[in-house]
Amino acid sequence: MKEMVDFFKALGCEWRIRLVEILSENNKCMCEIEAEFPIDKTTLSRHLKALKDAGIVREEKVGTRKNLFITDERVLEVIELVKKIIEDRKFA
């Protein structure tokens, strides 16, 4: 149960959800992600650490680059399902 709580806590921030969605389009290096996010590097690193600690994102060093990947594409299905539940509640 704790792993589930940690999973949802990691996704409990708009920036982290956006990070997962961006990584779903394509694996990216840290420098590419930094260019897409209007937050400071330290804050971005903290958000990525939370996602990595929850096992949602993993990092692989290739030469001097740090490439980031979603560990399981089903996390996107979870995000989409929650969006659908919220949307359905608006019309209930």
PDB file of N, CA and C in Angstrom:
ATOM      1  N   MET A   1       0.819  -1.189   0.000  1.00  0.00           N
ATOM      2  CA  MET A   1       0.000   0.000   0.000  1.00  0.00           C
ATOM      3  C   MET A   1       0.869   1.262   0.000  1.00  0.00           C
ATOM      4  N   LYS A   2       1.997   1.217   0.734  1.00  0.00           N
ATOM      5  CA  LYS A   2       2.869   2.385   0.807  1.00  0.00           C
ATOM      6  C   LYS A   2       3.390   2.771  -0.578  1.00  0.00           C
ATOM      7  N   GLU A   3       3.722   1.763  -1.392  1.00  0.00           N
ATOM      8  CA  GLU A   3       4.211   2.048  -2.742  1.00  0.00           C
ATOM      9  C   GLU A   3       3.157   2.776  -3.565  1.00  0.00           C
ATOM     10  N   MET A   4       1.885   2.398  -3.379  1.00  0.00           N
ATOM     11  CA  MET A   4       0.811   3.064  -4.101  1.00  0.00           C
ATOM     12  C   MET A   4       0.687   4.518  -3.646  1.00  0.00           C
ATOM     13  N   VAL A   5       0.761   4.729  -2.347  1.00  0.00           N
ATOM     14  CA  VAL A   5       0.689   6.088  -1.801  1.00  0.00           C
ATOM     15  C   VAL A   5       1.848   6.920  -2.343  1.00  0.00           C
ATOM     16  N   ASP A   6       3.047   6.359  -2.353  1.00  0.00           N
ATOM     17  CA  ASP A   6       4.216   7.072  -2.874  1.00  0.00           C
ATOM     18  C   ASP A   6       4.053   7.396  -4.357  1.00  0.00           C
ATOM     19  N   PHE A   7       3.476   6.459  -5.098  1.00  0.00           N
ATOM     20  CA  PHE A   7       3.229   6.657  -6.525  1.00  0.00           C
ATOM     21  C   PHE A   7       2.318   7.865  -6.743  1.00  0.00           C
ATOM     22  N   PHE A   8       1.189   7.898  -6.036  1.00  0.00           N
ATOM     23  CA  PHE A   8       0.245   8.998  -6.222  1.00  0.00           C
ATOM     24  C   PHE A   8       0.771  10.311  -5.648  1.00  0.00           C
ATOM     25  N   LYS A   9       1.558  10.246  -4.590  1.00  0.00           N
ATOM     26  CA  LYS A   9       2.188  11.464  -4.063  1.00  0.00           C
ATOM     27  C   LYS A   9       3.117  12.066  -5.110  1.00  0.00           C
ATOM     28  N   ALA A  10       3.874  11.200  -5.777  1.00  0.00           N
ATOM     29  CA  ALA A  10       4.801  11.680  -6.802  1.00  0.00           C
ATOM     30  C   ALA A  10       4.059  12.358  -7.945  1.00  0.00           C
ATOM     31  N   LEU A  11       2.855  11.909  -8.230  1.00  0.00           N
ATOM     32  CA  LEU A  11       2.058  12.522  -9.299  1.00  0.00           C
ATOM     33  C   LEU A  11       1.156  13.638  -8.772  1.00  0.00           C
ATOM     34  N   GLY A  12       1.304  13.973  -7.501  1.00  0.00           N
ATOM     35  CA  GLY A  12       0.435  14.963  -6.878  1.00  0.00           C
ATOM     36  C   GLY A  12       0.874  16.396  -7.083  1.00  0.00           C
ATOM     37  N   CYS A  13       1.532  16.665  -8.181  1.00  0.00           N
ATOM     38  CA  CYS A  13       2.017  18.007  -8.481  1.00  0.00           C
ATOM     39  C   CYS A  13       1.898  18.240  -9.985  1.00  0.00           C
ATOM     40  N   GLU A  14       1.381  19.390 -10.350  1.00  0.00           N
ATOM     41  CA  GLU A  14       1.184  19.705 -11.772  1.00  0.00           C
ATOM     42  C   GLU A  14       2.486  19.604 -12.564  1.00  0.00           C
ATOM     43  N   TRP A  15       3.593  20.097 -11.999  1.00  0.00           N
ATOM     44  CA  TRP A  15       4.872  20.049 -12.715  1.00  0.00           C
ATOM     45  C   TRP A  15       5.295  18.612 -12.993  1.00  0.00           C
ATOM     46  N   ARG A  16       5.072  17.741 -12.032  1.00  0.00           N
ATOM     47  CA  ARG A  16       5.489  16.341 -12.206  1.00  0.00           C
ATOM     48  C   ARG A  16       4.638  15.637 -13.252  1.00  0.00           C
ATOM     49  N   ILE A  17       3.354  15.934 -13.261  1.00  0.00           N
ATOM     50  CA  ILE A  17       2.487  15.360 -14.298  1.00  0.00           C
ATOM     51  C   ILE A  17       2.941  15.852 -15.664  1.00  0.00           C
ATOM     52  N   ARG A  18       3.249  17.132 -15.758  1.00  0.00           N
ATOM     53  CA  ARG A  18       3.735  17.677 -17.036  1.00  0.00           C
ATOM     54  C   ARG A  18       5.048  17.023 -17.450  1.00  0.00           C
ATOM     55  N   LEU A  19       5.924  16.784 -16.492  1.00  0.00           N
ATOM     56  CA  LEU A  19       7.185  16.101 -16.803  1.00  0.00           C
ATOM     57  C   LEU A  19       6.926  14.720 -17.395  1.00  0.00           C
ATOM     58  N   VAL A  20       6.040  13.965 -16.776  1.00  0.00           N
ATOM     59  CA  VAL A  20       5.716  12.622 -17.270  1.00  0.00           C
ATOM     60  C   VAL A  20       5.126  12.716 -18.676  1.00  0.00           C
ATOM     61  N   GLU A  21       4.231  13.668 -18.894  1.00  0.00           N
ATOM     62  CA  GLU A  21       3.622  13.815 -20.219  1.00  0.00           C
ATOM     63  C   GLU A  21       4.661  14.192 -21.269  1.00  0.00           C
ATOM     64  N   ILE A  22       5.591  15.057 -20.920  1.00  0.00           N
ATOM     65  CA  ILE A  22       6.643  15.436 -21.869  1.00  0.00           C
ATOM     66  C   ILE A  22       7.551  14.243 -22.170  1.00  0.00           C
ATOM     67  N   LEU A  23       7.878  13.483 -21.153  1.00  0.00           N
ATOM     68  CA  LEU A  23       8.726  12.309 -21.373  1.00  0.00           C
ATOM     69  C   LEU A  23       8.002  11.224 -22.166  1.00  0.00           C
ATOM     70  N   SER A  24       6.683  11.240 -22.146  1.00  0.00           N
ATOM     71  CA  SER A  24       5.928  10.241 -22.909  1.00  0.00           C
ATOM     72  C   SER A  24       6.045  10.485 -24.408  1.00  0.00           C
ATOM     73  N   GLU A  25       6.262  11.731 -24.784  1.00  0.00           N
ATOM     74  CA  GLU A  25       6.398  12.065 -26.203  1.00  0.00           C
ATOM     75  C   GLU A  25       7.702  11.515 -26.760  1.00  0.00           C
ATOM     76  N   ASN A  26       8.725  11.548 -25.912  1.00  0.00           N
ATOM     77  CA  ASN A  26      10.049  11.170 -26.362  1.00  0.00           C
ATOM     78  C   ASN A  26      10.975  11.183 -25.150  1.00  0.00           C
ATOM     79  N   ASN A  27      11.903  10.275 -25.088  1.00  0.00           N
ATOM     80  CA  ASN A  27      12.903  10.339 -24.021  1.00  0.00           C
ATOM     81  C   ASN A  27      13.707  11.612 -24.227  1.00  0.00           C
ATOM     82  N   LYS A  28      14.039  12.264 -23.145  1.00  0.00           N
ATOM     83  CA  LYS A  28      14.743  13.535 -23.262  1.00  0.00           C
ATOM     84  C   LYS A  28      15.925  13.575 -22.311  1.00  0.00           C
ATOM     85  N   CYS A  29      16.876  14.432 -22.657  1.00  0.00           N
ATOM     86  CA  CYS A  29      17.987  14.658 -21.740  1.00  0.00           C
ATOM     87  C   CYS A  29      17.609  15.817 -20.819  1.00  0.00           C
ATOM     88  N   MET A  30      18.326  15.915 -19.730  1.00  0.00           N
ATOM     89  CA  MET A  30      18.046  16.939 -18.731  1.00  0.00           C
ATOM     90  C   MET A  30      18.076  18.339 -19.348  1.00  0.00           C
ATOM     91  N   CYS A  31      19.011  18.598 -20.245  1.00  0.00           N
ATOM     92  CA  CYS A  31      19.128  19.933 -20.845  1.00  0.00           C
ATOM     93  C   CYS A  31      17.882  20.282 -21.665  1.00  0.00           C
ATOM     94  N   GLU A  32      17.286  19.310 -22.341  1.00  0.00           N
ATOM     95  CA  GLU A  32      16.062  19.558 -23.113  1.00  0.00           C
ATOM     96  C   GLU A  32      14.886  19.862 -22.192  1.00  0.00           C
ATOM     97  N   ILE A  33      14.812  19.147 -21.086  1.00  0.00           N
ATOM     98  CA  ILE A  33      13.725  19.372 -20.132  1.00  0.00           C
ATOM     99  C   ILE A  33      13.866  20.745 -19.493  1.00  0.00           C
ATOM    100  N   GLU A  34      15.086  21.108 -19.119  1.00  0.00           N
ATOM    101  CA  GLU A  34      15.324  22.423 -18.515  1.00  0.00           C
ATOM    102  C   GLU A  34      14.858  23.538 -19.438  1.00  0.00           C
ATOM    103  N   ALA A  35      15.055  23.369 -20.747  1.00  0.00           N
ATOM    104  CA  ALA A  35      14.658  24.390 -21.717  1.00  0.00           C
ATOM    105  C   ALA A  35      13.140  24.520 -21.818  1.00  0.00           C
ATOM    106  N   GLU A  36      12.396  23.459 -21.498  1.00  0.00           N
ATOM    107  CA  GLU A  36      10.937  23.467 -21.631  1.00  0.00           C
ATOM    108  C   GLU A  36      10.200  23.908 -20.376  1.00  0.00           C
ATOM    109  N   PHE A  37      10.904  23.974 -19.240  1.00  0.00           N
ATOM    110  CA  PHE A  37      10.233  24.283 -17.980  1.00  0.00           C
ATOM    111  C   PHE A  37      10.669  25.631 -17.430  1.00  0.00           C
ATOM    112  N   PRO A  38       9.698  26.501 -17.157  1.00  0.00           N
ATOM    113  CA  PRO A  38      10.014  27.845 -16.655  1.00  0.00           C
ATOM    114  C   PRO A  38      10.229  27.875 -15.136  1.00  0.00           C
ATOM    115  N   ILE A  39      10.903  26.859 -14.622  1.00  0.00           N
ATOM    116  CA  ILE A  39      11.211  26.833 -13.191  1.00  0.00           C
ATOM    117  C   ILE A  39      12.717  26.648 -13.049  1.00  0.00           C
ATOM    118  N   ASP A  40      13.242  27.036 -11.892  1.00  0.00           N
ATOM    119  CA  ASP A  40      14.694  26.952 -11.735  1.00  0.00           C
ATOM    120  C   ASP A  40      15.161  25.499 -11.681  1.00  0.00           C
ATOM    121  N   LYS A  41      16.427  25.338 -11.972  1.00  0.00           N
ATOM    122  CA  LYS A  41      17.045  24.018 -12.095  1.00  0.00           C
ATOM    123  C   LYS A  41      16.908  23.179 -10.817  1.00  0.00           C
ATOM    124  N   THR A  42      17.064  23.818  -9.679  1.00  0.00           N
ATOM    125  CA  THR A  42      16.984  23.109  -8.403  1.00  0.00           C
ATOM    126  C   THR A  42      15.593  22.535  -8.182  1.00  0.00           C
ATOM    127  N   THR A  43      14.571  23.333  -8.464  1.00  0.00           N
ATOM    128  CA  THR A  43      13.186  22.884  -8.301  1.00  0.00           C
ATOM    129  C   THR A  43      12.886  21.747  -9.272  1.00  0.00           C
ATOM    130  N   LEU A  44      13.333  21.893 -10.500  1.00  0.00           N
ATOM    131  CA  LEU A  44      13.125  20.849 -11.505  1.00  0.00           C
ATOM    132  C   LEU A  44      13.804  19.548 -11.067  1.00  0.00           C
ATOM    133  N   SER A  45      15.012  19.643 -10.575  1.00  0.00           N
ATOM    134  CA  SER A  45      15.731  18.452 -10.104  1.00  0.00           C
ATOM    135  C   SER A  45      14.999  17.774  -8.954  1.00  0.00           C
ATOM    136  N   ARG A  46      14.426  18.570  -8.067  1.00  0.00           N
ATOM    137  CA  ARG A  46      13.678  18.017  -6.932  1.00  0.00           C
ATOM    138  C   ARG A  46      12.440  17.260  -7.422  1.00  0.00           C
ATOM    139  N   HIS A  47      11.741  17.824  -8.419  1.00  0.00           N
ATOM    140  CA  HIS A  47      10.564  17.147  -8.977  1.00  0.00           C
ATOM    141  C   HIS A  47      10.967  15.839  -9.665  1.00  0.00           C
ATOM    142  N   LEU A  48      12.051  15.870 -10.416  1.00  0.00           N
ATOM    143  CA  LEU A  48      12.520  14.652 -11.083  1.00  0.00           C
ATOM    144  C   LEU A  48      12.953  13.595 -10.067  1.00  0.00           C
ATOM    145  N   LYS A  49      13.571  14.020  -8.983  1.00  0.00           N
ATOM    146  CA  LYS A  49      13.975  13.078  -7.934  1.00  0.00           C
ATOM    147  C   LYS A  49      12.754  12.380  -7.340  1.00  0.00           C
ATOM    148  N   ALA A  50      11.683  13.130  -7.109  1.00  0.00           N
ATOM    149  CA  ALA A  50      10.458  12.532  -6.567  1.00  0.00           C
ATOM    150  C   ALA A  50       9.908  11.475  -7.526  1.00  0.00           C
ATOM    151  N   LEU A  51       9.933  11.769  -8.822  1.00  0.00           N
ATOM    152  CA  LEU A  51       9.453  10.806  -9.820  1.00  0.00           C
ATOM    153  C   LEU A  51      10.371   9.582  -9.891  1.00  0.00           C
ATOM    154  N   LYS A  52      11.669   9.809  -9.783  1.00  0.00           N
ATOM    155  CA  LYS A  52      12.617   8.687  -9.798  1.00  0.00           C
ATOM    156  C   LYS A  52      12.465   7.834  -8.541  1.00  0.00           C
ATOM    157  N   ASP A  53      12.339   8.478  -7.391  1.00  0.00           N
ATOM    158  CA  ASP A  53      12.187   7.737  -6.129  1.00  0.00           C
ATOM    159  C   ASP A  53      10.929   6.870  -6.127  1.00  0.00           C
ATOM    160  N   ALA A  54       9.885   7.327  -6.823  1.00  0.00           N
ATOM    161  CA  ALA A  54       8.632   6.569  -6.899  1.00  0.00           C
ATOM    162  C   ALA A  54       8.677   5.503  -7.993  1.00  0.00           C
ATOM    163  N   GLY A  55       9.773   5.462  -8.747  1.00  0.00           N
ATOM    164  CA  GLY A  55       9.915   4.461  -9.799  1.00  0.00           C
ATOM    165  C   GLY A  55       9.158   4.791 -11.073  1.00  0.00           C
ATOM    166  N   ILE A  56       8.747   6.039 -11.224  1.00  0.00           N
ATOM    167  CA  ILE A  56       7.977   6.448 -12.402  1.00  0.00           C
ATOM    168  C   ILE A  56       8.906   6.822 -13.549  1.00  0.00           C
ATOM    169  N   VAL A  57      10.038   7.409 -13.203  1.00  0.00           N
ATOM    170  CA  VAL A  57      11.020   7.857 -14.189  1.00  0.00           C
ATOM    171  C   VAL A  57      12.370   7.256 -13.811  1.00  0.00           C
ATOM    172  N   ARG A  58      13.156   6.943 -14.822  1.00  0.00           N
ATOM    173  CA  ARG A  58      14.523   6.503 -14.546  1.00  0.00           C
ATOM    174  C   ARG A  58      15.478   7.328 -15.401  1.00  0.00           C
ATOM    175  N   GLU A  59      16.703   7.366 -14.950  1.00  0.00           N
ATOM    176  CA  GLU A  59      17.730   8.160 -15.613  1.00  0.00           C
ATOM    177  C   GLU A  59      18.834   7.232 -16.078  1.00  0.00           C
ATOM    178  N   GLU A  60      19.312   7.485 -17.271  1.00  0.00           N
ATOM    179  CA  GLU A  60      20.411   6.686 -17.813  1.00  0.00           C
ATOM    180  C   GLU A  60      21.455   7.646 -18.365  1.00  0.00           C
ATOM    181  N   LYS A  61      22.674   7.494 -17.910  1.00  0.00           N
ATOM    182  CA  LYS A  61      23.737   8.371 -18.378  1.00  0.00           C
ATOM    183  C   LYS A  61      24.326   7.804 -19.661  1.00  0.00           C
ATOM    184  N   VAL A  62      24.360   8.633 -20.697  1.00  0.00           N
ATOM    185  CA  VAL A  62      24.939   8.251 -21.979  1.00  0.00           C
ATOM    186  C   VAL A  62      25.984   9.310 -22.311  1.00  0.00           C
ATOM    187  N   GLY A  63      27.235   8.971 -22.123  1.00  0.00           N
ATOM    188  CA  GLY A  63      28.295   9.965 -22.296  1.00  0.00           C
ATOM    189  C   GLY A  63      28.143  11.044 -21.240  1.00  0.00           C
ATOM    190  N   THR A  64      28.009  12.276 -21.700  1.00  0.00           N
ATOM    191  CA  THR A  64      27.829  13.392 -20.765  1.00  0.00           C
ATOM    192  C   THR A  64      26.362  13.728 -20.553  1.00  0.00           C
ATOM    193  N   ARG A  65      25.488  13.056 -21.280  1.00  0.00           N
ATOM    194  CA  ARG A  65      24.044  13.332 -21.183  1.00  0.00           C
ATOM    195  C   ARG A  65      23.374  12.435 -20.154  1.00  0.00           C
ATOM    196  N   LYS A  66      22.354  12.993 -19.518  1.00  0.00           N
ATOM    197  CA  LYS A  66      21.484  12.211 -18.640  1.00  0.00           C
ATOM    198  C   LYS A  66      20.138  12.108 -19.339  1.00  0.00           C
ATOM    199  N   ASN A  67      19.833  10.931 -19.877  1.00  0.00           N
ATOM    200  CA  ASN A  67      18.558  10.717 -20.548  1.00  0.00           C
ATOM    201  C   ASN A  67      17.531  10.228 -19.543  1.00  0.00           C
ATOM    202  N   LEU A  68      16.323  10.748 -19.656  1.00  0.00           N
ATOM    203  CA  LEU A  68      15.238  10.393 -18.748  1.00  0.00           C
ATOM    204  C   LEU A  68      14.174   9.617 -19.503  1.00  0.00           C
ATOM    205  N   PHE A  69      13.651   8.580 -18.861  1.00  0.00           N
ATOM    206  CA  PHE A  69      12.668   7.687 -19.461  1.00  0.00           C
ATOM    207  C   PHE A  69      11.528   7.444 -18.483  1.00  0.00           C
ATOM    208  N   ILE A  70      10.349   7.190 -19.005  1.00  0.00           N
ATOM    209  CA  ILE A  70       9.250   6.694 -18.180  1.00  0.00           C
ATOM    210  C   ILE A  70       9.486   5.194 -18.030  1.00  0.00           C
ATOM    211  N   THR A  71       9.400   4.691 -16.815  1.00  0.00           N
ATOM    212  CA  THR A  71       9.699   3.276 -16.578  1.00  0.00           C
ATOM    213  C   THR A  71       8.594   2.348 -17.065  1.00  0.00           C
ATOM    214  N   ASP A  72       7.365   2.840 -17.092  1.00  0.00           N
ATOM    215  CA  ASP A  72       6.224   2.014 -17.493  1.00  0.00           C
ATOM    216  C   ASP A  72       5.175   2.930 -18.123  1.00  0.00           C
ATOM    217  N   GLU A  73       4.895   2.705 -19.384  1.00  0.00           N
ATOM    218  CA  GLU A  73       3.954   3.564 -20.117  1.00  0.00           C
ATOM    219  C   GLU A  73       2.551   3.568 -19.511  1.00  0.00           C
ATOM    220  N   ARG A  74       2.239   2.574 -18.695  1.00  0.00           N
ATOM    221  CA  ARG A  74       0.904   2.526 -18.089  1.00  0.00           C
ATOM    222  C   ARG A  74       0.644   3.693 -17.151  1.00  0.00           C
ATOM    223  N   VAL A  75       1.706   4.352 -16.686  1.00  0.00           N
ATOM    224  CA  VAL A  75       1.503   5.528 -15.837  1.00  0.00           C
ATOM    225  C   VAL A  75       0.712   6.591 -16.601  1.00  0.00           C
ATOM    226  N   LEU A  76       0.885   6.641 -17.905  1.00  0.00           N
ATOM    227  CA  LEU A  76       0.126   7.588 -18.737  1.00  0.00           C
ATOM    228  C   LEU A  76      -1.353   7.223 -18.755  1.00  0.00           C
ATOM    229  N   GLU A  77      -1.642   5.932 -18.745  1.00  0.00           N
ATOM    230  CA  GLU A  77      -3.035   5.487 -18.686  1.00  0.00           C
ATOM    231  C   GLU A  77      -3.672   5.916 -17.372  1.00  0.00           C
ATOM    232  N   VAL A  78      -2.908   5.844 -16.289  1.00  0.00           N
ATOM    233  CA  VAL A  78      -3.417   6.283 -14.981  1.00  0.00           C
ATOM    234  C   VAL A  78      -3.737   7.771 -15.031  1.00  0.00           C
ATOM    235  N   ILE A  79      -2.830   8.565 -15.579  1.00  0.00           N
ATOM    236  CA  ILE A  79      -3.054  10.015 -15.679  1.00  0.00           C
ATOM    237  C   ILE A  79      -4.289  10.301 -16.520  1.00  0.00           C
ATOM    238  N   GLU A  80      -4.417   9.626 -17.657  1.00  0.00           N
ATOM    239  CA  GLU A  80      -5.579   9.845 -18.529  1.00  0.00           C
ATOM    240  C   GLU A  80      -6.871   9.411 -17.851  1.00  0.00           C
ATOM    241  N   LEU A  81      -6.839   8.316 -17.112  1.00  0.00           N
ATOM    242  CA  LEU A  81      -8.021   7.844 -16.401  1.00  0.00           C
ATOM    243  C   LEU A  81      -8.467   8.869 -15.360  1.00  0.00           C
ATOM    244  N   VAL A  82      -7.525   9.411 -14.612  1.00  0.00           N
ATOM    245  CA  VAL A  82      -7.865  10.428 -13.608  1.00  0.00           C
ATOM    246  C   VAL A  82      -8.438  11.670 -14.287  1.00  0.00           C
ATOM    247  N   LYS A  83      -7.860  12.081 -15.409  1.00  0.00           N
ATOM    248  CA  LYS A  83      -8.402  13.231 -16.156  1.00  0.00           C
ATOM    249  C   LYS A  83      -9.845  12.962 -16.571  1.00  0.00           C
ATOM    250  N   LYS A  84     -10.116  11.739 -17.033  1.00  0.00           N
ATOM    251  CA  LYS A  84     -11.470  11.363 -17.469  1.00  0.00           C
ATOM    252  C   LYS A  84     -12.436  11.382 -16.291  1.00  0.00           C
ATOM    253  N   ILE A  85     -12.018  10.850 -15.145  1.00  0.00           N
ATOM    254  CA  ILE A  85     -12.872  10.860 -13.951  1.00  0.00           C
ATOM    255  C   ILE A  85     -13.222  12.292 -13.574  1.00  0.00           C
ATOM    256  N   ILE A  86     -12.237  13.173 -13.588  1.00  0.00           N
ATOM    257  CA  ILE A  86     -12.475  14.580 -13.240  1.00  0.00           C
ATOM    258  C   ILE A  86     -13.411  15.226 -14.251  1.00  0.00           C
ATOM    259  N   GLU A  87     -13.186  14.955 -15.519  1.00  0.00           N
ATOM    260  CA  GLU A  87     -14.049  15.517 -16.568  1.00  0.00           C
ATOM    261  C   GLU A  87     -15.485  15.020 -16.419  1.00  0.00           C
ATOM    262  N   ASP A  88     -15.650  13.729 -16.151  1.00  0.00           N
ATOM    263  CA  ASP A  88     -16.988  13.156 -15.976  1.00  0.00           C
ATOM    264  C   ASP A  88     -17.706  13.761 -14.776  1.00  0.00           C
ATOM    265  N   ARG A  89     -16.972  14.057 -13.721  1.00  0.00           N
ATOM    266  CA  ARG A  89     -17.584  14.652 -12.527  1.00  0.00           C
ATOM    267  C   ARG A  89     -18.111  16.051 -12.804  1.00  0.00           C
ATOM    268  N   LYS A  90     -17.499  16.742 -13.738  1.00  0.00           N
ATOM    269  CA  LYS A  90     -17.956  18.096 -14.081  1.00  0.00           C
ATOM    270  C   LYS A  90     -19.358  18.064 -14.679  1.00  0.00           C
ATOM    271  N   PHE A  91     -19.687  16.967 -15.347  1.00  0.00           N
ATOM    272  CA  PHE A  91     -20.979  16.860 -16.022  1.00  0.00           C
ATOM    273  C   PHE A  91     -21.982  16.014 -15.249  1.00  0.00           C
ATOM    274  N   ALA A  92     -21.608  15.563 -14.066  1.00  0.00           N
ATOM    275  CA  ALA A  92     -22.510  14.715 -13.268  1.00  0.00           C
ATOM    276  C   ALA A  92     -23.538  15.554 -12.529  1.00  0.00           C
TER     277      ALA A  92
END
